[in-house]
CSV table of C-alpha atoms and ligand atoms in Angstrom, one decimal:
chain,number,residue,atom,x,y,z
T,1,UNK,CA,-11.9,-24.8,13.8
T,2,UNK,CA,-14.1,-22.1,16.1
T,3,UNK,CA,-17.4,-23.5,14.6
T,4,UNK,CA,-18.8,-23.7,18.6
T,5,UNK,CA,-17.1,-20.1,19.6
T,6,UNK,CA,-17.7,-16.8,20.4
T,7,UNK,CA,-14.9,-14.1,19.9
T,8,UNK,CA,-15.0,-10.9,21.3
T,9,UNK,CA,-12.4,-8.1,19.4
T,10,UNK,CA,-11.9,-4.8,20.1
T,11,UNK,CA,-11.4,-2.8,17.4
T,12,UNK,CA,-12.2,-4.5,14.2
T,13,UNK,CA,-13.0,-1.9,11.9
T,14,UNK,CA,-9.4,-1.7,10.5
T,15,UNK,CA,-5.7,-2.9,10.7
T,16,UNK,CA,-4.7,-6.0,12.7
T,17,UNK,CA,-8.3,-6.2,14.2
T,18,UNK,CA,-9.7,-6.3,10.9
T,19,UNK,CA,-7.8,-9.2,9.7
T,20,UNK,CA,-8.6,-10.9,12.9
T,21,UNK,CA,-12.1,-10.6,12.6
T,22,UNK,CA,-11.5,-11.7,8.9
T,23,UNK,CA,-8.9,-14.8,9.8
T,24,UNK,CA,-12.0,-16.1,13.0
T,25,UNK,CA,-14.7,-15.2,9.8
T,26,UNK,CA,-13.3,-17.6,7.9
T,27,UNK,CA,-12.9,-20.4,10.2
T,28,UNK,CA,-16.8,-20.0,11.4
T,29,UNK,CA,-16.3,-18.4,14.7
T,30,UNK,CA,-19.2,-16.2,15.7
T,31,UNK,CA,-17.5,-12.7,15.4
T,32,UNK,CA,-18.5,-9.4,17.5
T,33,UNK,CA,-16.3,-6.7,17.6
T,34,UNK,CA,-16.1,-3.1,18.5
T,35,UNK,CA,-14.9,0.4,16.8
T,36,UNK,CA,-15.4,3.8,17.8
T,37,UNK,CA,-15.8,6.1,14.8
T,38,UNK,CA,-15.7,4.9,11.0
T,39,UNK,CA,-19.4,3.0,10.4
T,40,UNK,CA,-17.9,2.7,6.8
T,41,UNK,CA,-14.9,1.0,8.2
T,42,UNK,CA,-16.9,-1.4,10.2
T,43,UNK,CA,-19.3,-2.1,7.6
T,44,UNK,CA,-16.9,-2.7,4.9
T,45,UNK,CA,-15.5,-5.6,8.0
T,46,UNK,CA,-18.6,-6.8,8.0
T,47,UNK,CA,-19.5,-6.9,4.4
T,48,UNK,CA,-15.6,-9.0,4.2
T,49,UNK,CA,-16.6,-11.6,6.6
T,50,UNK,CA,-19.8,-12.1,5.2
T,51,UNK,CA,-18.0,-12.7,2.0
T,52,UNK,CA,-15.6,-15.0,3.3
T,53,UNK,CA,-18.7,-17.0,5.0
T,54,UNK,CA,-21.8,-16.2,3.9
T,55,UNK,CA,-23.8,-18.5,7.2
T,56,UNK,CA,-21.7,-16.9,9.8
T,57,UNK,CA,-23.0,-14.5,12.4
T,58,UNK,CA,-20.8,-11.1,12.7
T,59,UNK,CA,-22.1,-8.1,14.5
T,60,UNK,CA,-20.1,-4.3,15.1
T,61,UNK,CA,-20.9,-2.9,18.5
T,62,UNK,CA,-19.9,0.8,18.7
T,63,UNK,CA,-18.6,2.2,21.3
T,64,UNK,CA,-15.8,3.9,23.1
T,65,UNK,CA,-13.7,1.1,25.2
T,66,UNK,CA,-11.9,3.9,27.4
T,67,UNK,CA,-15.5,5.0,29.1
T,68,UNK,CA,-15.6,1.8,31.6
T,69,UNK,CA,-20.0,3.0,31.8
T,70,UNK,CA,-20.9,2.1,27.5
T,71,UNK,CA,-18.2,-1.0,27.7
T,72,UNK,CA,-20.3,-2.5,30.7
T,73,UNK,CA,-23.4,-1.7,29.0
T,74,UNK,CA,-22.3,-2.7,25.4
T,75,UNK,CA,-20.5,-5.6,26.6
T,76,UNK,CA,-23.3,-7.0,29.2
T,77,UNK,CA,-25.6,-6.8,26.4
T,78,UNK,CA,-23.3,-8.8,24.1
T,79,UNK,CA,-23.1,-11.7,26.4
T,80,UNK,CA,-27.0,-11.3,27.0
T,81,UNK,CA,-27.9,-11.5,23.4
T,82,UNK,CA,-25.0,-14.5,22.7
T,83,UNK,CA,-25.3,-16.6,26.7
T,84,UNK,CA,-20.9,-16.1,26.8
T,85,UNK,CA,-17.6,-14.7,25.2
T,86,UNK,CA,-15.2,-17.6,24.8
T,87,UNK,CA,-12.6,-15.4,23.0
T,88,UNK,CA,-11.8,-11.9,23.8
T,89,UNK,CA,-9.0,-10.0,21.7
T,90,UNK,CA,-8.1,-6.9,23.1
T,91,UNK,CA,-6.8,-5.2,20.1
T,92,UNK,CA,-7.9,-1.7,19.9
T,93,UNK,CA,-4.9,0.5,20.7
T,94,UNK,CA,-3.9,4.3,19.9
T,95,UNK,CA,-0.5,6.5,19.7
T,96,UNK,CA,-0.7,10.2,20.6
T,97,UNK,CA,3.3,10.5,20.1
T,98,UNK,CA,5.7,13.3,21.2
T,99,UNK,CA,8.8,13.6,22.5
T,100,UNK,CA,8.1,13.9,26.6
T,101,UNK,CA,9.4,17.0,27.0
T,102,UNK,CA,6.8,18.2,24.9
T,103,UNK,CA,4.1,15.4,26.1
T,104,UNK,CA,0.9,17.1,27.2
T,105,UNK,CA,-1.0,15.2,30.3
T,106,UNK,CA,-4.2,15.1,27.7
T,107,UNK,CA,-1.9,12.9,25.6
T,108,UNK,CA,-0.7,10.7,28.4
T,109,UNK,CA,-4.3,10.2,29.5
T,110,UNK,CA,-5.6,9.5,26.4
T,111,UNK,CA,-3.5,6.7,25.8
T,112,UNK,CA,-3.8,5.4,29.1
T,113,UNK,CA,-7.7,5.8,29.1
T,114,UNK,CA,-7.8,3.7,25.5
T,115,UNK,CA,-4.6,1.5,25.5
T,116,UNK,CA,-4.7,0.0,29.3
T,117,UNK,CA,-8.0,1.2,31.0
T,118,UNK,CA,-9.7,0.0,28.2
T,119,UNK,CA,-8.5,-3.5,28.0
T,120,UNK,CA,-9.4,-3.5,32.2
T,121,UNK,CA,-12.9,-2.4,31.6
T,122,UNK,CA,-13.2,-5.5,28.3
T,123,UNK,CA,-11.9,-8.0,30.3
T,124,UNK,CA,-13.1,-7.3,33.6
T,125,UNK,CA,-16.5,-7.5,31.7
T,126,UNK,CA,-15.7,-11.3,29.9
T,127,UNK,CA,-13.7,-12.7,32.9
T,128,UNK,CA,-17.0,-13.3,34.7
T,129,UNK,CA,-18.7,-15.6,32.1
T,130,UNK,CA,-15.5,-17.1,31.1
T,131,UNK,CA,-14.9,-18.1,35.1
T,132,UNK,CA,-18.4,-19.3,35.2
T,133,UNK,CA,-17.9,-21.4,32.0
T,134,UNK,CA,-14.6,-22.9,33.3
T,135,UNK,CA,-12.8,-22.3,29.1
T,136,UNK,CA,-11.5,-18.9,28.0
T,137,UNK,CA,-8.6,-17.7,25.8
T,138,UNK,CA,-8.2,-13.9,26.2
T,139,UNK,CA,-5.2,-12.2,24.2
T,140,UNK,CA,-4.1,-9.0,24.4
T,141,UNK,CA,-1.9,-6.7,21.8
T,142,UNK,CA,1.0,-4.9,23.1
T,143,UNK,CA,4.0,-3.8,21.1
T,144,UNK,CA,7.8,-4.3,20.7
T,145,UNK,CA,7.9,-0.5,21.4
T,146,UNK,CA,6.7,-2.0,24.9
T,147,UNK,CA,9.7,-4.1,25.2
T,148,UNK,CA,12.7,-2.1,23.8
T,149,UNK,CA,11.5,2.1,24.3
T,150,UNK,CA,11.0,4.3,21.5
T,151,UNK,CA,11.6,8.6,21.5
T,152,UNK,CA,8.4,10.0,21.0
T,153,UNK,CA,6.4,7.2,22.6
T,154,UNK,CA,6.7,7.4,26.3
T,155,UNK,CA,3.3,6.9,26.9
T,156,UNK,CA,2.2,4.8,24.1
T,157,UNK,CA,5.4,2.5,25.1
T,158,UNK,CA,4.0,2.5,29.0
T,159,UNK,CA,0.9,1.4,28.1
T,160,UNK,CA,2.2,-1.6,26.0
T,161,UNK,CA,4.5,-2.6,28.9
T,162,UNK,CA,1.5,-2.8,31.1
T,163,UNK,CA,0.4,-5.4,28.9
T,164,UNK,CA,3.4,-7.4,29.5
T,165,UNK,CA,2.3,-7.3,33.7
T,166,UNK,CA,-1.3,-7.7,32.8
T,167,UNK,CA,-0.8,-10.9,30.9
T,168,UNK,CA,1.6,-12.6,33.3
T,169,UNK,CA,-0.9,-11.7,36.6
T,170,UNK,CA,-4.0,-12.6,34.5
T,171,UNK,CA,-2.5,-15.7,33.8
T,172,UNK,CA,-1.7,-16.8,37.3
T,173,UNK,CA,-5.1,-16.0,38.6
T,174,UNK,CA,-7.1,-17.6,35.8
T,175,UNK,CA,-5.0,-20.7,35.4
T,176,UNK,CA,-6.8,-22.7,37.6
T,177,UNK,CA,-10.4,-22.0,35.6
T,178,UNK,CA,-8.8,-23.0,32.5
T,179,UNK,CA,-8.5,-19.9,31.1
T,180,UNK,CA,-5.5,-18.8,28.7
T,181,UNK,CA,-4.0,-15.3,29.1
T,182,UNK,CA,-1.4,-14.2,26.3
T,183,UNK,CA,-0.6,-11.8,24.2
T,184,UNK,CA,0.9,-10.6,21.1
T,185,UNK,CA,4.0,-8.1,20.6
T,186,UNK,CA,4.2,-7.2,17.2
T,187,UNK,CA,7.0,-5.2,15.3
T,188,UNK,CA,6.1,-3.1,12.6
T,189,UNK,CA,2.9,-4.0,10.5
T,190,UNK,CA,1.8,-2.1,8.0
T,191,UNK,CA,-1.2,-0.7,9.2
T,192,UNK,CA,-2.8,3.0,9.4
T,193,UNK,CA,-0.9,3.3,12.6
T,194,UNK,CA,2.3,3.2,10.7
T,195,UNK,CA,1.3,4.5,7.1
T,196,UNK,CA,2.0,8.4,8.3
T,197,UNK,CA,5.1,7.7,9.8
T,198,UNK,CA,8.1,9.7,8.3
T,199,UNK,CA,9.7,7.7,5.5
T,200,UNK,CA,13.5,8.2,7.7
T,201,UNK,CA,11.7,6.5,10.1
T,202,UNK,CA,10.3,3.3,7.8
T,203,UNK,CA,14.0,3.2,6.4
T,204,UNK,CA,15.1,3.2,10.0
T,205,UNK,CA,13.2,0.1,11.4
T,206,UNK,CA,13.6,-1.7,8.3
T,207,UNK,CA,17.9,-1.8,8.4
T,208,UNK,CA,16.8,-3.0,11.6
T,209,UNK,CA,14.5,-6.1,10.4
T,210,UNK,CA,16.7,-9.2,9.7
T,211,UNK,CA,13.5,-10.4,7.4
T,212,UNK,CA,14.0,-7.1,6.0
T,213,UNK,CA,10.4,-6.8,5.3
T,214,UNK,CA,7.4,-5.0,7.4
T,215,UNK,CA,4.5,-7.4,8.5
T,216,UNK,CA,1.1,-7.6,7.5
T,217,UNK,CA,-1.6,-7.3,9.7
T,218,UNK,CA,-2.6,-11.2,8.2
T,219,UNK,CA,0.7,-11.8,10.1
T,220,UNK,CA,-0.3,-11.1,14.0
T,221,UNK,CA,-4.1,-12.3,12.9
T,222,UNK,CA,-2.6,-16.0,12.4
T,223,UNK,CA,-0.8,-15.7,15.3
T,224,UNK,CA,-4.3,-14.8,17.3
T,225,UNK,CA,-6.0,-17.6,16.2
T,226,UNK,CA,-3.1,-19.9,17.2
T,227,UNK,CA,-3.2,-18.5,20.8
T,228,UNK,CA,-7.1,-18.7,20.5
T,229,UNK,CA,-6.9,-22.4,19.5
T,230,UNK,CA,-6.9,-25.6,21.7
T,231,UNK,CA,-3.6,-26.1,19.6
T,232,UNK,CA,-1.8,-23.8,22.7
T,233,UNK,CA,-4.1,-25.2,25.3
T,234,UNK,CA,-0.8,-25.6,27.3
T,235,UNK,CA,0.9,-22.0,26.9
T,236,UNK,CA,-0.3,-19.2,29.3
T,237,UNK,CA,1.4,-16.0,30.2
T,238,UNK,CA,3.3,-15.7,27.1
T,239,UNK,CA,4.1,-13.2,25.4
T,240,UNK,CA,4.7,-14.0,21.4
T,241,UNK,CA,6.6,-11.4,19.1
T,242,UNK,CA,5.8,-11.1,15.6
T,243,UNK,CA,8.3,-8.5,14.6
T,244,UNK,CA,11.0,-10.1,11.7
T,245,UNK,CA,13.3,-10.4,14.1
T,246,UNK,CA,13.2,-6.7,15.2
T,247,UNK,CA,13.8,-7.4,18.6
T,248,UNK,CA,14.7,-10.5,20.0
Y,301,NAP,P1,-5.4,0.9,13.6
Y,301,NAP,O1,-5.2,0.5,12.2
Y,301,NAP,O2,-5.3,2.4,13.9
Y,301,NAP,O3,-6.8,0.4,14.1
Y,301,NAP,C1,-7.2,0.6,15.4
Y,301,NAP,C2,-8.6,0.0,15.6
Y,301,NAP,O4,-8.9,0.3,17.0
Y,301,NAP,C3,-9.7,0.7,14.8
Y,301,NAP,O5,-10.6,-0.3,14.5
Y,301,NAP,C4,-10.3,1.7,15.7
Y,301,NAP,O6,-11.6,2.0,15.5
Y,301,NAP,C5,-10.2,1.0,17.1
Y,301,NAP,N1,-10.2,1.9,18.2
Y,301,NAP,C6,-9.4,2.9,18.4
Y,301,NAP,N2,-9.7,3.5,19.6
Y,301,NAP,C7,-10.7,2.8,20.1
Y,301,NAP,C8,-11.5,3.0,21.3
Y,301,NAP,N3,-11.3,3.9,22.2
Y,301,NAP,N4,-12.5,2.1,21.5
Y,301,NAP,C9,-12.8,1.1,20.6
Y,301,NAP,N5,-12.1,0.9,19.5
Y,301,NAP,C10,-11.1,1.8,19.2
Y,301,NAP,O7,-4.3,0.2,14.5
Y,301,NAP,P2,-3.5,-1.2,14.3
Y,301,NAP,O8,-2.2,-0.8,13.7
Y,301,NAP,O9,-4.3,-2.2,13.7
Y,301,NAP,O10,-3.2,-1.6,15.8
Y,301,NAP,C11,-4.0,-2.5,16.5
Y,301,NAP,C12,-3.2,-2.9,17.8
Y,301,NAP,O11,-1.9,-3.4,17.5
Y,301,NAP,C13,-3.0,-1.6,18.7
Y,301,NAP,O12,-3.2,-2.0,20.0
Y,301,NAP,C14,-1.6,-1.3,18.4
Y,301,NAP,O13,-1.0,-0.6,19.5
Y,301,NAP,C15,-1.0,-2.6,18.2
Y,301,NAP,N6,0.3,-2.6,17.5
Y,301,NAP,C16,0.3,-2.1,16.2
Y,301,NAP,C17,1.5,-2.2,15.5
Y,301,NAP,C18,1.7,-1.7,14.1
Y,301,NAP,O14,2.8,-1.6,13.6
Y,301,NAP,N7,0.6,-1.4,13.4
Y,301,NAP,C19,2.7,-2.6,16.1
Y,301,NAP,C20,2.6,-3.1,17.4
Y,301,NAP,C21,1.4,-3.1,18.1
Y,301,NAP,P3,-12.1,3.3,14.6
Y,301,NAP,O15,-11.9,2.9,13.2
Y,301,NAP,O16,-13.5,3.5,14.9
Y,301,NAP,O17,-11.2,4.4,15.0
């Protein structure tokens, strides 16, 4: 289905960028993505995709998508060695949570520098060479925590509601060059993010799923490669919610 394309995602060394790199391996897209510290992690992604197609071409880039200086190096060098980026996934997200009274400004930042400066500094770096090419489908991850608050998670939740603006002004101004801007809101997925969460937490969200199950990270990955696909050619600025029925 993305035999012709090239998809950009950041953070694919675990979790929901994982299984997106996986889900694009497996229907032939040619897969780059980023991760900043595991090589193990980002091997063993690598090592997947080739299983899942051995002719495919997959490459892990690392580097740090909250310093704007290595993403416009990384990134320009990516589209140099590949001509364009037809996909871009900005996935690659972090939570530094605690409750705001107690919120240091180092926390704030941090999640501000990774979770929204660094999905401005990706796609101001694709959005040229998507313009240029007149086709683009770029689809960013925020959270339900962006839509409905959560205590501990003020800036985390900010960040996600950026998304939400991002999206919808992206959309308007890239319309015209036939470029697709949506994004994804997942609930809860079982991913490291959510694996050290306290178990009265877990039990918490989940009296609060009507599937009464959590998702898979396979779950938003499906849902990436619909938005991705000429199958949603006519949806833009939309934000899709893959959370059980966790908030509707
Ligand atoms: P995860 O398992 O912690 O994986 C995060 C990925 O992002 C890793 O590959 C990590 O690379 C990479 N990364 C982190 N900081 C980076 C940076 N500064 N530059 C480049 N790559 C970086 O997280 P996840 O649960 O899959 O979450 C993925 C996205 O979904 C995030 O945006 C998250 O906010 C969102 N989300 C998750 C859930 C959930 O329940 N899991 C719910 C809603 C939204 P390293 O391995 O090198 O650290």
């Amino acid at each position: 289905m993305f035999k012709d394309k090239i998809v950009f995602i950041t953070g694919g060394s675990r979790g929901i960028g994982k299984a997106v790199a996986l889900e694009f391996a497996k229907h032939d897209a040619t897969v780059i993505f980023n991760y900043t510290n595991s090589d193990d992690s980002a091997n063993e992604t690598i090592r997947l995709m080739k299983e899942i197609n051995s002719q495919g071409t997959f490459e892990a880039v690392k580097f740090d998508i909250s310093i704007t200086s290595d993403s416009d190096e990384k990134i320009g060098a990516i589209l140099d060695k590949y001509g364009r980026i037809d996909i871009l996934v900005n996935n690659a997200g972090i939570t530094r949570d605690s409750l705001f009274m107690r919120m240091k400004e180092s926390q704030w930042d941090e999640v501000f520098n990774v979770n929204a400066k660094g999905v401005f500094n990706c796609t101001k770096n694709v959005v040229r060479s998507m313009v240029k090419n007149q086709y683009g489908k770029i689809i960013s991850i925020t959270s339900v925590v962006g839509e409905m608050g959560n205590p501990g998670q003020a800036n985390y939740s900010s960040t996600k509601s950026a998304i939400f603006g991002f999206t919808k002004s992206l959309a308007k101004e890239l319309g015209s060059k036939n470029i697709n801007v949506n994004a994804i809101s997942p609930g809860f997925i079982e991913t490291d993010i959510t694996e050290g969460l306290p178990d009265a937490i877990k039990q918490k969200y989940m009296e609060m799923i009507p599937l009464a199950k959590f998702g898979q990270a396979e779950d938003v990955a499906k849902s990436v490669l619909f938005l991705a696909s000429d199958d949603s050619s006519y949806i833009t600025g939309e934000i899709l919610k893959i959370n059980g029925g966790l908030y509707t």
